[in-house]
Coordinates of C-alpha atoms in Angstrom, one line a residue:
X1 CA 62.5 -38.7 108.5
X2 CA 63.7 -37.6 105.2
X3 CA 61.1 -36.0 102.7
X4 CA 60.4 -37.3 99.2
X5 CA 61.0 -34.9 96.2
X6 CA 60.1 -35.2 92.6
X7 CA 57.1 -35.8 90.2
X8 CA 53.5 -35.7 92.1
X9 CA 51.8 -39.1 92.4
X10 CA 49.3 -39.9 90.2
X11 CA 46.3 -40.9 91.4
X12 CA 45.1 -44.0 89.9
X13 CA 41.5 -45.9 89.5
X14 CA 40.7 -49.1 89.1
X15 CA 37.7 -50.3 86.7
X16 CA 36.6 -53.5 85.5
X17 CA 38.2 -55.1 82.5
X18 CA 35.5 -55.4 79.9
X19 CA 37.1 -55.7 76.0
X20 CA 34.2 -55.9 74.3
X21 CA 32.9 -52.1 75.5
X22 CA 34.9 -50.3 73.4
X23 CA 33.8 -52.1 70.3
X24 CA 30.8 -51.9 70.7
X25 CA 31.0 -48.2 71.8
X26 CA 32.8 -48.0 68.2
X27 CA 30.2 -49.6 66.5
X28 CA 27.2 -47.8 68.1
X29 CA 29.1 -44.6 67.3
X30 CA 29.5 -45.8 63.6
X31 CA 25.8 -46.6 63.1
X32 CA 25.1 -43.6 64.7
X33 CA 26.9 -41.7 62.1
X34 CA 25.4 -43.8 59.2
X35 CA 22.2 -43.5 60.5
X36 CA 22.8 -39.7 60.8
X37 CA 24.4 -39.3 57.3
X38 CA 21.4 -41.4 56.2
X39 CA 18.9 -39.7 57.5
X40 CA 20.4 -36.2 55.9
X41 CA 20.7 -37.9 52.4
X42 CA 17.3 -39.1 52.7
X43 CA 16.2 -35.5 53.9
X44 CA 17.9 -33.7 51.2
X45 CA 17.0 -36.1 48.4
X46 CA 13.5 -35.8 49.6
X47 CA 13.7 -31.6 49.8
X48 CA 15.0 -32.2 46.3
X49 CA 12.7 -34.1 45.1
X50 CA 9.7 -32.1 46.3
X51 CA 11.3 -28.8 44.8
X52 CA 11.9 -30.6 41.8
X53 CA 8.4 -31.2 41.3
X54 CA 7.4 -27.7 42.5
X55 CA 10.0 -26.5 39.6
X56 CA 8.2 -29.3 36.9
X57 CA 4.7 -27.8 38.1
X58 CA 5.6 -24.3 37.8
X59 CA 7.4 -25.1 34.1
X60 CA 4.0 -26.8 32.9
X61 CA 1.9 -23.7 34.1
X62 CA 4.2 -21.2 32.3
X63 CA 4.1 -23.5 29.4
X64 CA 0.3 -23.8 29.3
X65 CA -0.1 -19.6 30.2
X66 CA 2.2 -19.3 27.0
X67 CA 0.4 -21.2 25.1
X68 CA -2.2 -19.2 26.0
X69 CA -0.8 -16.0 25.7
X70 CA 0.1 -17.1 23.0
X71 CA -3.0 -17.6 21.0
X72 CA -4.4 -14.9 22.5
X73 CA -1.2 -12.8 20.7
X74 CA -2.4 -15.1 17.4
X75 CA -6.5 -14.3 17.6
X76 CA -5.6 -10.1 18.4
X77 CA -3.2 -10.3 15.3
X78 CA -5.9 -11.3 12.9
X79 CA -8.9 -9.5 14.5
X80 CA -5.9 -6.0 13.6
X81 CA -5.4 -7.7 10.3
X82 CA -9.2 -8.7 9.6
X83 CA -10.4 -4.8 10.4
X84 CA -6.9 -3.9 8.4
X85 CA -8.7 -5.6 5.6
X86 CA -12.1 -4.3 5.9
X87 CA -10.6 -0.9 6.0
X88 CA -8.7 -1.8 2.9
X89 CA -11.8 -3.4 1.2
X90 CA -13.8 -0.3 2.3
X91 CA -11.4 2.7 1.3
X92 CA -10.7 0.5 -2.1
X93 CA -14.7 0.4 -2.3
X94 CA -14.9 3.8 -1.2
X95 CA -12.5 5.1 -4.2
X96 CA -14.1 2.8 -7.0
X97 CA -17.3 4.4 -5.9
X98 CA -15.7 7.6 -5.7
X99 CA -14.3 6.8 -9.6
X100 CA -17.5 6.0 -10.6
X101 CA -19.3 8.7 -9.6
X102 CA -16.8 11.1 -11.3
X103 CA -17.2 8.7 -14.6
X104 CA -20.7 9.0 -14.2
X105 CA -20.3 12.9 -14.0
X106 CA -18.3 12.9 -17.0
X107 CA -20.3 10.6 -19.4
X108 CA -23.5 12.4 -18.2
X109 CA -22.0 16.3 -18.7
X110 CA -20.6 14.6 -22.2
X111 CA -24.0 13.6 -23.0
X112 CA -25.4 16.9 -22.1
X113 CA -22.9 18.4 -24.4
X114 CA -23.7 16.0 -27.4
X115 CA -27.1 17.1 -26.8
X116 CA -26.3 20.5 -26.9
X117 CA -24.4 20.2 -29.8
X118 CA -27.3 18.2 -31.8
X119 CA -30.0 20.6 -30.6
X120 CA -27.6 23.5 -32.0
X121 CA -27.4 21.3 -35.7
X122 CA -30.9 20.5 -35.8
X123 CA -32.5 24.0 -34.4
X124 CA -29.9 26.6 -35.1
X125 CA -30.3 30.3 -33.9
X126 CA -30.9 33.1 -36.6
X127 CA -27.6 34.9 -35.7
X128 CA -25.7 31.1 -36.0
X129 CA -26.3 29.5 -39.5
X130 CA -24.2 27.8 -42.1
X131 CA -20.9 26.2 -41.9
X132 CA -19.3 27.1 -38.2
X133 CA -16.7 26.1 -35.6
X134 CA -17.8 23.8 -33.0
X135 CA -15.0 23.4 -30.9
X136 CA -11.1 23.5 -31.0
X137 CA -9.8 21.2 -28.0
X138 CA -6.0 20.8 -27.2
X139 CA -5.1 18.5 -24.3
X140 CA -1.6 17.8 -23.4
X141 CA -0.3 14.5 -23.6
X142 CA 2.5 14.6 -21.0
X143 CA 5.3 14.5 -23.2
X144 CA 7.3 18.0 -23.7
X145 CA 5.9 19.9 -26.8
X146 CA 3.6 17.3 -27.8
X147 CA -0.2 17.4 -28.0
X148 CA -3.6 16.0 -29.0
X149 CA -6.1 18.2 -30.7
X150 CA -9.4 18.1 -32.0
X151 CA -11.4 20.3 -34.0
X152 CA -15.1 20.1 -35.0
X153 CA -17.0 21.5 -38.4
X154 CA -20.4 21.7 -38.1
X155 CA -23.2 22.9 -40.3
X156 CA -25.9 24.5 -38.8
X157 CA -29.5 24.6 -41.0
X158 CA -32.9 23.4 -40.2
X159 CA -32.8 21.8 -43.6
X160 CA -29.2 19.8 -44.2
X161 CA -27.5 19.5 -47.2
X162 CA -24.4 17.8 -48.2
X163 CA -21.5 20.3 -47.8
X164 CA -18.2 20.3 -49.3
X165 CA -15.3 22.5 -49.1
X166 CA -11.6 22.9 -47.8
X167 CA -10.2 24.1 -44.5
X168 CA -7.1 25.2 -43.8
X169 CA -5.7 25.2 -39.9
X170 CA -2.1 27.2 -38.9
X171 CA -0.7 27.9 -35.6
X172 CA 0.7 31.0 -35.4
X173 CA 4.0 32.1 -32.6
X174 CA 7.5 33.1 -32.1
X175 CA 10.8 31.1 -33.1
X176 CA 13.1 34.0 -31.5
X177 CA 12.4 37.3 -32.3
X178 CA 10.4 36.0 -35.4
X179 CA 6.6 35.5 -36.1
X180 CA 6.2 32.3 -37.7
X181 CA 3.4 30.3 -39.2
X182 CA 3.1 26.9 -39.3
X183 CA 0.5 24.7 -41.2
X184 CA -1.2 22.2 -39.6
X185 CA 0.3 19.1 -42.1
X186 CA 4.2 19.8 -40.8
X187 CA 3.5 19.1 -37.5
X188 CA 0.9 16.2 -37.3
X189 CA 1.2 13.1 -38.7
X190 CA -2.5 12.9 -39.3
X191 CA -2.8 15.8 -41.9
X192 CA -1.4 15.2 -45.2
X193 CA -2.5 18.3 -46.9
X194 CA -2.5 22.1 -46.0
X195 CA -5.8 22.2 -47.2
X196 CA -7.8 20.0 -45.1
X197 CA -11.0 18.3 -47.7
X198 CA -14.5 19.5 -45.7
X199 CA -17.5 16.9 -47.1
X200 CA -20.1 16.3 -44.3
X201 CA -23.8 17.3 -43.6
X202 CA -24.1 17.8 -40.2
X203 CA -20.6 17.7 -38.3
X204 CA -16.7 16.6 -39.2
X205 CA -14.3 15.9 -36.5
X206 CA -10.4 16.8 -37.9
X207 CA -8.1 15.4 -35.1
X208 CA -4.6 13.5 -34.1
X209 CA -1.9 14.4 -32.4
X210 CA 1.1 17.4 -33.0
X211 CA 4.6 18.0 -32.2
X212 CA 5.9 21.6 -31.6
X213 CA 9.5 21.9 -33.3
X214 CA 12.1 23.0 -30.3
X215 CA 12.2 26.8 -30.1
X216 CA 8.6 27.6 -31.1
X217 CA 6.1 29.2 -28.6
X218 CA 2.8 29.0 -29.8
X219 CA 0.3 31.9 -29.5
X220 CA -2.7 31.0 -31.3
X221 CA -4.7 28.7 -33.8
X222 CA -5.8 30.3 -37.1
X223 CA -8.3 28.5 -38.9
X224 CA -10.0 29.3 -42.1
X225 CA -12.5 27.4 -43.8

């Protein structure tokens, strides 16, 4: 008997003709994926959603803790500017009382030197009597070469009399190598004459203001009366 050669047989298998299996396989497999894809929207909106309102709940808190920090930054900026103010209103007290106490000073050791001055008028010593110098103040002015001065006649005597007379006031110092004199009346505006007119009974104040010419040094007042 002759062998067969060629392809191997293929073993076949009957099954039972149903059409309607494989659709409905395809449509169970299709809602199957819906239901899948479905369920994974709904999931992820959900997860969304719930760290969407975990964001939204964790914006208002850091909203209200800036707010407060905020108005915490406010109230510590004006407690720092109220006790900037106080120390303000106390160093500004603190210096008017400070000004007042050295204007105090000075009107009381003026008054003590009025006092003085009166008590030498109206009681003089033996060795002081007659017409005298009482003071000779000069005080800068803060302008270069100029300067306010003040001089003050008095007469001491127990019993005063009306006094007249003439006084005659020079400051004396160097222009160079030269000694130089110059009367009172060429270099204040205040004094018209060389010869100062003296009528007073107890005290006459001669004062204003003088300008040094440029190249003069001063070295003295002379002052004859």
């Amino acid at each position: 008997m002759a062998a067969v050669t060629g392809s191997k047989p293929t073993r076949l298998m009957v099954v039972p003709y149903r059409p309607y299996y494989r659709i409905l396989v395809g449509v169970g497999a299709l809602i199957t994926l819906v239901s899948v894809a479905a369920g994974s929207y709904w999931l992820g909106n959900y997860h969304g959603v719930s760290l969407q309102e975990d964001a939204v709940t964790e914006r208002d808190q850091l909203r209200r803790d800036l707010r407060e920090k905020t108005a915490e930054a406010q109230s510590l900026s004006q407690r720092v500017a109220n006790l900037q103010l106080a120390s303000e209103v106390d160093r500004a007290s603190n210096e008017d009382v400070r000004g007042q106490v050295i204007e105090l000073k000075d009107q009381i050791a003026s008054l003590e030197e009025d006092i003085a001055f009166y008590r030498g008028l109206m009681a003089p010593t033996e060795e002081r009597r007659g017409l005298t110098i009482g003071s000779v103040d000069v005080i800068s002015t803060g302008v270069p070469r100029r300067y306010d001065f003040k001089v003050v006649m008095q007469q001491l005597a127990t019993n005063h009399q009306v006094l007249n007379g003439s006084l005659r006031i020079e400051v004396v110092g160097r222009e160079g190598d030269l000694v130089r004199s110059v009367p009172l009346k060429d270099l204040s505006p205040q004094v018209d004459e060389a010869d100062i007119r003296l009528r007073f009974k107890y005290f006459q104040n001669i004062q204003g203001q003088i300008e040094l010419p440029v190249g003069f040094e001063p070295e003295r007042i002379e002052i004859v009366a």
